[in-house]
GROMACS .gro file of C-alpha atoms in nm:
model
  246
    1UNK     CA    1  -7.295  -5.149  -2.039
    2UNK     CA    2  -7.464  -5.334  -1.756
    3UNK     CA    3  -7.476  -5.715  -1.721
    4UNK     CA    4  -7.826  -5.856  -1.682
    5UNK     CA    5  -7.926  -5.911  -1.321
    6UNK     CA    6  -8.206  -6.144  -1.431
    7UNK     CA    7  -7.950  -6.426  -1.441
    8UNK     CA    8  -7.981  -6.489  -1.069
    9UNK     CA    9  -8.360  -6.453  -1.055
   10UNK     CA   10  -8.385  -6.810  -1.182
   11UNK     CA   11  -8.315  -6.912  -0.822
   12UNK     CA   12  -8.689  -6.893  -0.759
   13UNK     CA   13  -8.728  -7.208  -0.971
   14UNK     CA   14  -8.544  -7.421  -0.716
   15UNK     CA   15  -8.760  -7.717  -0.608
   16UNK     CA   16  -8.691  -7.980  -0.341
   17UNK     CA   17  -8.638  -8.340  -0.452
   18UNK     CA   18  -8.595  -8.679  -0.291
   19UNK     CA   19  -8.270  -8.776  -0.123
   20UNK     CA   20  -8.180  -8.990  -0.423
   21UNK     CA   21  -8.127  -8.673  -0.624
   22UNK     CA   22  -7.846  -8.562  -0.396
   23UNK     CA   23  -7.592  -8.726  -0.625
   24UNK     CA   24  -7.431  -8.479  -0.867
   25UNK     CA   25  -7.651  -8.484  -1.174
   26UNK     CA   26  -7.870  -8.772  -1.053
   27UNK     CA   27  -8.240  -8.703  -1.102
   28UNK     CA   28  -8.544  -8.909  -1.000
   29UNK     CA   29  -8.566  -9.224  -1.212
   30UNK     CA   30  -8.193  -9.227  -1.289
   31UNK     CA   31  -7.929  -9.454  -1.141
   32UNK     CA   32  -7.743  -9.273  -0.866
   33UNK     CA   33  -7.371  -9.229  -0.915
   34UNK     CA   34  -7.108  -9.240  -0.642
   35UNK     CA   35  -7.130  -8.944  -0.403
   36UNK     CA   36  -6.938  -8.640  -0.515
   37UNK     CA   37  -6.655  -8.531  -0.284
   38UNK     CA   38  -6.520  -8.246  -0.495
   39UNK     CA   39  -6.605  -8.035  -0.798
   40UNK     CA   40  -6.396  -7.864  -1.063
   41UNK     CA   41  -6.508  -7.630  -1.336
   42UNK     CA   42  -6.433  -7.347  -1.572
   43UNK     CA   43  -6.617  -7.037  -1.689
   44UNK     CA   44  -6.606  -6.733  -1.912
   45UNK     CA   45  -6.631  -6.393  -1.744
   46UNK     CA   46  -6.788  -6.057  -1.812
   47UNK     CA   47  -6.620  -5.819  -1.567
   48UNK     CA   48  -6.820  -5.505  -1.494
   49UNK     CA   49  -6.619  -5.226  -1.326
   50UNK     CA   50  -6.806  -5.063  -1.038
   51UNK     CA   51  -6.766  -4.742  -0.844
   52UNK     CA   52  -6.453  -4.538  -0.914
   53UNK     CA   53  -6.309  -4.805  -1.143
   54UNK     CA   54  -6.604  -4.760  -1.379
   55UNK     CA   55  -6.486  -4.403  -1.447
   56UNK     CA   56  -6.156  -4.523  -1.592
   57UNK     CA   57  -6.204  -4.857  -1.770
   58UNK     CA   58  -6.463  -5.038  -1.981
   59UNK     CA   59  -6.620  -5.379  -1.931
   60UNK     CA   60  -6.361  -5.658  -1.935
   61UNK     CA   61  -6.367  -6.022  -2.037
   62UNK     CA   62  -6.185  -6.326  -1.911
   63UNK     CA   63  -6.161  -6.692  -1.820
   64UNK     CA   64  -6.132  -6.876  -1.492
   65UNK     CA   65  -6.173  -7.196  -1.301
   66UNK     CA   66  -6.256  -7.327  -0.957
   67UNK     CA   67  -6.211  -7.633  -0.738
   68UNK     CA   68  -6.456  -7.710  -0.458
   69UNK     CA   69  -6.386  -7.959  -0.179
   70UNK     CA   70  -6.703  -8.071  -0.003
   71UNK     CA   71  -6.661  -8.064   0.376
   72UNK     CA   72  -6.975  -8.261   0.466
   73UNK     CA   73  -7.137  -8.570   0.309
   74UNK     CA   74  -7.447  -8.380   0.194
   75UNK     CA   75  -7.247  -8.117   0.007
   76UNK     CA   76  -7.389  -7.816   0.189
   77UNK     CA   77  -7.053  -7.677   0.306
   78UNK     CA   78  -6.741  -7.661   0.094
   79UNK     CA   79  -6.400  -7.499   0.060
   80UNK     CA   80  -6.367  -7.324  -0.276
   81UNK     CA   81  -6.055  -7.210  -0.461
   82UNK     CA   82  -6.100  -6.971  -0.755
   83UNK     CA   83  -5.855  -6.835  -1.008
   84UNK     CA   84  -5.897  -6.627  -1.320
   85UNK     CA   85  -5.773  -6.388  -1.582
   86UNK     CA   86  -5.948  -6.065  -1.686
   87UNK     CA   87  -5.851  -5.831  -1.968
   88UNK     CA   88  -5.979  -5.477  -1.906
   89UNK     CA   89  -5.805  -5.293  -2.190
   90UNK     CA   90  -5.613  -5.354  -2.512
   91UNK     CA   91  -5.438  -5.133  -2.766
   92UNK     CA   92  -5.292  -5.243  -3.099
   93UNK     CA   93  -5.108  -5.051  -3.369
   94UNK     CA   94  -4.900  -5.140  -3.674
   95UNK     CA   95  -4.548  -4.997  -3.670
   96UNK     CA   96  -4.218  -5.028  -3.856
   97UNK     CA   97  -3.989  -5.297  -3.719
   98UNK     CA   98  -3.698  -5.059  -3.654
   99UNK     CA   99  -3.524  -4.746  -3.779
  100UNK     CA  100  -3.260  -4.963  -3.946
  101UNK     CA  101  -3.502  -5.188  -4.136
  102UNK     CA  102  -3.757  -4.915  -4.185
  103UNK     CA  103  -4.112  -4.996  -4.291
  104UNK     CA  104  -4.021  -5.280  -4.526
  105UNK     CA  105  -4.113  -5.505  -4.235
  106UNK     CA  106  -4.420  -5.414  -4.032
  107UNK     CA  107  -4.513  -5.554  -3.693
  108UNK     CA  108  -4.813  -5.530  -3.463
  109UNK     CA  109  -4.745  -5.367  -3.127
  110UNK     CA  110  -5.007  -5.487  -2.876
  111UNK     CA  111  -5.047  -5.353  -2.523
  112UNK     CA  112  -5.270  -5.552  -2.286
  113UNK     CA  113  -5.405  -5.451  -1.944
  114UNK     CA  114  -5.481  -5.761  -1.739
  115UNK     CA  115  -5.578  -5.884  -1.394
  116UNK     CA  116  -5.481  -6.224  -1.253
  117UNK     CA  117  -5.663  -6.317  -0.932
  118UNK     CA  118  -5.695  -6.605  -0.691
  119UNK     CA  119  -5.916  -6.650  -0.384
  120UNK     CA  120  -5.999  -6.919  -0.130
  121UNK     CA  121  -6.297  -6.937   0.104
  122UNK     CA  122  -6.617  -7.115   0.209
  123UNK     CA  123  -6.919  -7.202  -0.003
  124UNK     CA  124  -7.272  -7.293   0.108
  125UNK     CA  125  -7.500  -7.471  -0.140
  126UNK     CA  126  -7.835  -7.642  -0.176
  127UNK     CA  127  -7.714  -7.995  -0.263
  128UNK     CA  128  -8.026  -8.129  -0.435
  129UNK     CA  129  -8.292  -8.028  -0.683
  130UNK     CA  130  -8.305  -7.937  -1.053
  131UNK     CA  131  -8.163  -7.590  -0.973
  132UNK     CA  132  -7.914  -7.556  -0.685
  133UNK     CA  133  -7.833  -7.210  -0.547
  134UNK     CA  134  -7.502  -7.139  -0.377
  135UNK     CA  135  -7.326  -6.850  -0.205
  136UNK     CA  136  -6.955  -6.812  -0.139
  137UNK     CA  137  -6.683  -6.580  -0.019
  138UNK     CA  138  -6.308  -6.567  -0.031
  139UNK     CA  139  -5.983  -6.385   0.028
  140UNK     CA  140  -5.679  -6.375  -0.195
  141UNK     CA  141  -5.470  -6.157  -0.425
  142UNK     CA  142  -5.524  -5.962  -0.747
  143UNK     CA  143  -5.228  -5.888  -0.973
  144UNK     CA  144  -5.262  -5.597  -1.218
  145UNK     CA  145  -5.016  -5.595  -1.509
  146UNK     CA  146  -4.971  -5.409  -1.836
  147UNK     CA  147  -4.759  -5.585  -2.099
  148UNK     CA  148  -4.654  -5.482  -2.449
  149UNK     CA  149  -4.563  -5.739  -2.714
  150UNK     CA  150  -4.457  -5.743  -3.078
  151UNK     CA  151  -4.565  -5.996  -3.339
  152UNK     CA  152  -4.574  -6.029  -3.715
  153UNK     CA  153  -4.871  -5.897  -3.910
  154UNK     CA  154  -5.004  -6.242  -4.001
  155UNK     CA  155  -5.281  -6.377  -3.779
  156UNK     CA  156  -5.077  -6.696  -3.729
  157UNK     CA  157  -4.766  -6.514  -3.603
  158UNK     CA  158  -4.664  -6.547  -3.239
  159UNK     CA  159  -4.511  -6.284  -3.013
  160UNK     CA  160  -4.134  -6.258  -3.053
  161UNK     CA  161  -4.070  -5.985  -2.796
  162UNK     CA  162  -4.252  -5.890  -2.477
  163UNK     CA  163  -4.203  -5.629  -2.204
  164UNK     CA  164  -4.386  -5.578  -1.877
  165UNK     CA  165  -4.453  -5.205  -1.857
  166UNK     CA  166  -4.617  -5.180  -1.515
  167UNK     CA  167  -4.761  -5.399  -1.240
  168UNK     CA  168  -4.908  -5.389  -0.890
  169UNK     CA  169  -5.060  -5.640  -0.649
  170UNK     CA  170  -5.335  -5.598  -0.392
  171UNK     CA  171  -5.529  -5.796  -0.133
  172UNK     CA  172  -5.864  -5.908  -0.275
  173UNK     CA  173  -6.194  -6.008  -0.116
  174UNK     CA  174  -6.471  -6.188  -0.302
  175UNK     CA  175  -6.838  -6.258  -0.232
  176UNK     CA  176  -7.099  -6.396  -0.464
  177UNK     CA  177  -7.348  -6.660  -0.554
  178UNK     CA  178  -7.511  -6.844  -0.836
  179UNK     CA  179  -7.689  -7.153  -0.957
  180UNK     CA  180  -7.583  -7.504  -1.050
  181UNK     CA  181  -7.816  -7.668  -1.302
  182UNK     CA  182  -7.725  -8.040  -1.310
  183UNK     CA  183  -7.743  -8.226  -1.640
  184UNK     CA  184  -7.657  -8.571  -1.768
  185UNK     CA  185  -7.555  -8.671  -2.120
  186UNK     CA  186  -7.521  -9.047  -2.139
  187UNK     CA  187  -7.294  -9.149  -1.853
  188UNK     CA  188  -7.146  -8.799  -1.817
  189UNK     CA  189  -7.285  -8.579  -1.541
  190UNK     CA  190  -7.207  -8.210  -1.509
  191UNK     CA  191  -7.375  -7.882  -1.420
  192UNK     CA  192  -7.423  -7.550  -1.589
  193UNK     CA  193  -7.282  -7.284  -1.356
  194UNK     CA  194  -7.440  -6.936  -1.366
  195UNK     CA  195  -7.318  -6.684  -1.113
  196UNK     CA  196  -7.180  -6.348  -1.014
  197UNK     CA  197  -6.904  -6.242  -0.774
  198UNK     CA  198  -6.808  -5.907  -0.633
  199UNK     CA  199  -6.428  -5.879  -0.645
  200UNK     CA  200  -6.319  -5.613  -0.397
  201UNK     CA  201  -5.963  -5.513  -0.485
  202UNK     CA  202  -5.960  -5.183  -0.300
  203UNK     CA  203  -5.713  -4.914  -0.402
  204UNK     CA  204  -5.446  -5.016  -0.653
  205UNK     CA  205  -5.220  -4.851  -0.912
  206UNK     CA  206  -5.261  -4.961  -1.273
  207UNK     CA  207  -5.230  -4.854  -1.635
  208UNK     CA  208  -5.534  -4.818  -1.857
  209UNK     CA  209  -5.577  -4.760  -2.229
  210UNK     CA  210  -5.375  -4.452  -2.324
  211UNK     CA  211  -5.162  -4.480  -2.011
  212UNK     CA  212  -4.836  -4.514  -2.208
  213UNK     CA  213  -4.716  -4.203  -2.391
  214UNK     CA  214  -4.475  -4.259  -2.683
  215UNK     CA  215  -4.218  -3.992  -2.767
  216UNK     CA  216  -4.051  -3.926  -3.107
  217UNK     CA  217  -3.711  -4.036  -2.974
  218UNK     CA  218  -3.853  -4.380  -2.883
  219UNK     CA  219  -3.877  -4.322  -2.509
  220UNK     CA  220  -4.203  -4.359  -2.320
  221UNK     CA  221  -4.373  -4.199  -2.021
  222UNK     CA  222  -4.608  -4.400  -1.800
  223UNK     CA  223  -4.922  -4.239  -1.662
  224UNK     CA  224  -5.057  -4.482  -1.399
  225UNK     CA  225  -5.395  -4.434  -1.238
  226UNK     CA  226  -5.452  -4.495  -0.868
  227UNK     CA  227  -5.807  -4.572  -0.762
  228UNK     CA  228  -6.036  -4.837  -0.625
  229UNK     CA  229  -6.050  -5.121  -0.877
  230UNK     CA  230  -6.357  -5.323  -0.782
  231UNK     CA  231  -6.544  -5.550  -1.022
  232UNK     CA  232  -6.873  -5.734  -1.051
  233UNK     CA  233  -6.780  -6.052  -1.236
  234UNK     CA  234  -7.058  -6.240  -1.417
  235UNK     CA  235  -6.981  -6.597  -1.518
  236UNK     CA  236  -7.126  -6.880  -1.720
  237UNK     CA  237  -6.950  -7.214  -1.720
  238UNK     CA  238  -6.963  -7.582  -1.639
  239UNK     CA  239  -6.876  -7.780  -1.328
  240UNK     CA  240  -6.795  -8.150  -1.302
  241UNK     CA  241  -6.827  -8.367  -0.995
  242UNK     CA  242  -6.531  -8.572  -0.875
  243UNK     CA  243  -6.671  -8.885  -0.706
  244UNK     CA  244  -6.528  -9.034  -0.389
  245UNK     CA  245  -6.609  -9.346  -0.194
  246UNK     CA  246  -6.965  -9.443  -0.115
   0.00000   0.00000   0.00000
């Protein structure tokens, strides 16, 4: 599976506008809002493994958010903090609660392979126009963890037991870009955020689907994989301006 690269080709639609449009979401003919000093937003992710990582795991999905502090009045330069969660593998099976109870009570045993990451770094952006390209970079950490949990068989049941099977942490670098498309609904201004980031995790040890072997006596054997674990993360989300003083 390959995410569509056409997402970023929309950047060619970017057109210059008057200085009045430099307010977040303000377009010609609209009343300008207070200048934006920061932005905050959230997005859904499609995480495409690249290189060696692509040989071991499938496409992942996740959620994340960012905060951007503008470092100049025009909004060209900013300091961006990103954080997110990516699931790159999941196994589920229905088992008997215990040898004592037997199979009169069934539970769902779910094993989840996840990545938590956070980065901080600069962002450069075109601050005006109906479509506003940006590029950014960052450094931070990525935390790989595999967790198994047990819950009842009803869809409304919550986990009642959880165990961390394996984890590892690595230095992460990020570089990417995208487009802000400012919109206004009534008095609410926001922007659609379309982008992609390359998350360079380097070599790390992790579990993937099938990485836990169950034995008849109830014991387990872990089979971790060690490889580069780099991702191309596609995102679609929204971003809201946080106004400051005029």
